[in-house]
């Protein structure tokens, strides 16, 4: 009998292995609520075993997969756990998991339309539907990205390209003065990395003061731009945040848009997390003004709950990224405006990530996501109300699913409460700084988090003894 190829087993062996893996992953998922939310053991022994794997001899794939799963079960923070109230990467939808399996089998290369027209059309359709839901005009388009940082990076490149069309050929030397961008001090600090990568330099990022409640101060923004113009700086982009990382606050989108139009700058909205509010008609008004943006960042792998990583860059001016990323290569079969992603986005080879959101939206519809968003907000409000009744202070007024709280003992006790929660292990919360104060931050984005989970956390916090 022919020996089985470990890389390309026959279909009978492949089917048996897939069934075994599916059963093991089902057991992992089924046990998720009973395990702790944080890493539960030392990785020292496991890491030593890893160091001993030198690939000098083949091993059984089934054994390797089980060994990896064992390590992940005890060696990571479990973001899929219902007690994980941390950042914005929730348990993924089953539809998104199915999409990953489908894509893995076909493994299409979607950087060029002619190689995968069905996949490209699905991604473009999802982008157009999300743009329409966000209120952008007909003709808006965009593409999927690795995440919000790449989408924001694309916005800066587009802003540079539109402000100075010769930038693509001559770089920053084409500008009459140093380009600058404007973001809130509470924004995601990936802007500093983006400024470095684009060559405008980190000092080109103007960190605008907030209004004392976590939102960009539009008066400070106006003053900063006016001062820069007087000194021959070139304002190229205003980036408003719709859902700050620490506190879920929304910058004044309409005022930022008006100022951008006044100075002829690109207006971008970083709604990487908060963009999911477009799904819920009861909360959509919180994003009024987003429809005036030249571009928007939304991460499907955050509140839309797809698997990592799947960001989206939406724009009302799809001709600009086509200019910013234009390229010709003899080994590529075509350059189709707007449909050959390698010539319209930063990535070249790229996975078919858009299927995750296509299947999830298709299976649940906008109404299904509206319920998902409402569930998160309702549980976060439940947590805040119960803790407030016990003397805690809620210091952010976010319309999203994040609460920043200070215990009765004051800011200096926050670290002790957070440490107590992490040591217990059933929940994961974090300590962050909001408007200069240390706060306990809790964020609900997991659809499997329940009222019982929230009530259990409240009772635990009520019993914590602070020395």
PDB file of N, CA and C in Angstrom, residues 40 78 82 85 108 116 133 155 171 226 257 297 327 395 443:
ATOM      1  N   UNK A  40      -4.191  30.032  31.969  1.00  0.00           N
ATOM      2  CA  UNK A  40      -4.341  29.391  33.272  1.00  0.00           C
ATOM      3  C   UNK A  40      -3.088  28.699  33.792  1.00  0.00           C
ATOM      4  N   UNK A  78      -8.579  34.150  26.417  1.00  0.00           N
ATOM      5  CA  UNK A  78      -9.640  33.612  25.567  1.00  0.00           C
ATOM      6  C   UNK A  78     -10.650  34.707  25.218  1.00  0.00           C
ATOM      7  N   UNK A  82     -17.168  34.114  27.268  1.00  0.00           N
ATOM      8  CA  UNK A  82     -18.219  35.089  27.600  1.00  0.00           C
ATOM      9  C   UNK A  82     -17.830  36.070  28.690  1.00  0.00           C
ATOM     10  N   UNK A  85     -14.209  40.762  28.724  1.00  0.00           N
ATOM     11  CA  UNK A  85     -14.781  42.102  28.571  1.00  0.00           C
ATOM     12  C   UNK A  85     -13.654  43.083  28.277  1.00  0.00           C
ATOM     13  N   UNK A 108      -8.245  31.017  -3.174  1.00  0.00           N
ATOM     14  CA  UNK A 108      -8.118  31.901  -4.335  1.00  0.00           C
ATOM     15  C   UNK A 108      -7.154  33.054  -4.082  1.00  0.00           C
ATOM     16  N   UNK A 116      -9.965  35.477 -10.024  1.00  0.00           N
ATOM     17  CA  UNK A 116     -10.997  35.092  -9.054  1.00  0.00           C
ATOM     18  C   UNK A 116     -12.181  36.048  -9.137  1.00  0.00           C
ATOM     19  N   UNK A 133     -25.107  51.362   3.667  1.00  0.00           N
ATOM     20  CA  UNK A 133     -25.676  51.381   5.011  1.00  0.00           C
ATOM     21  C   UNK A 133     -25.118  52.531   5.838  1.00  0.00           C
ATOM     22  N   UNK A 155      -6.061  55.825   4.054  1.00  0.00           N
ATOM     23  CA  UNK A 155      -6.666  57.159   4.083  1.00  0.00           C
ATOM     24  C   UNK A 155      -5.604  58.244   3.982  1.00  0.00           C
ATOM     25  N   UNK A 171       6.840  62.184  -4.439  1.00  0.00           N
ATOM     26  CA  UNK A 171       6.863  62.093  -2.991  1.00  0.00           C
ATOM     27  C   UNK A 171       6.622  63.422  -2.308  1.00  0.00           C
ATOM     28  N   UNK A 226      -5.590  76.589  11.706  1.00  0.00           N
ATOM     29  CA  UNK A 226      -5.336  77.990  11.355  1.00  0.00           C
ATOM     30  C   UNK A 226      -3.884  78.369  11.646  1.00  0.00           C
ATOM     31  N   UNK A 257     -16.212  67.558   9.743  1.00  0.00           N
ATOM     32  CA  UNK A 257     -16.444  67.591   8.295  1.00  0.00           C
ATOM     33  C   UNK A 257     -16.457  69.018   7.773  1.00  0.00           C
ATOM     34  N   UNK A 297     -13.055  53.887   7.975  1.00  0.00           N
ATOM     35  CA  UNK A 297     -12.502  52.602   8.398  1.00  0.00           C
ATOM     36  C   UNK A 297     -13.527  51.880   9.246  1.00  0.00           C
ATOM     37  N   UNK A 327       0.060  50.725 -10.555  1.00  0.00           N
ATOM     38  CA  UNK A 327       1.274  49.999 -10.879  1.00  0.00           C
ATOM     39  C   UNK A 327       1.019  49.160 -12.119  1.00  0.00           C
ATOM     40  N   UNK A 395     -17.648  57.216  34.200  1.00  0.00           N
ATOM     41  CA  UNK A 395     -17.040  58.482  33.803  1.00  0.00           C
ATOM     42  C   UNK A 395     -17.061  58.726  32.303  1.00  0.00           C
ATOM     43  N   UNK A 443     -15.880  46.028  28.356  1.00  0.00           N
ATOM     44  CA  UNK A 443     -16.487  46.160  27.035  1.00  0.00           C
ATOM     45  C   UNK A 443     -17.131  44.828  26.648  1.00  0.00           C
TER      46      UNK A 443
END
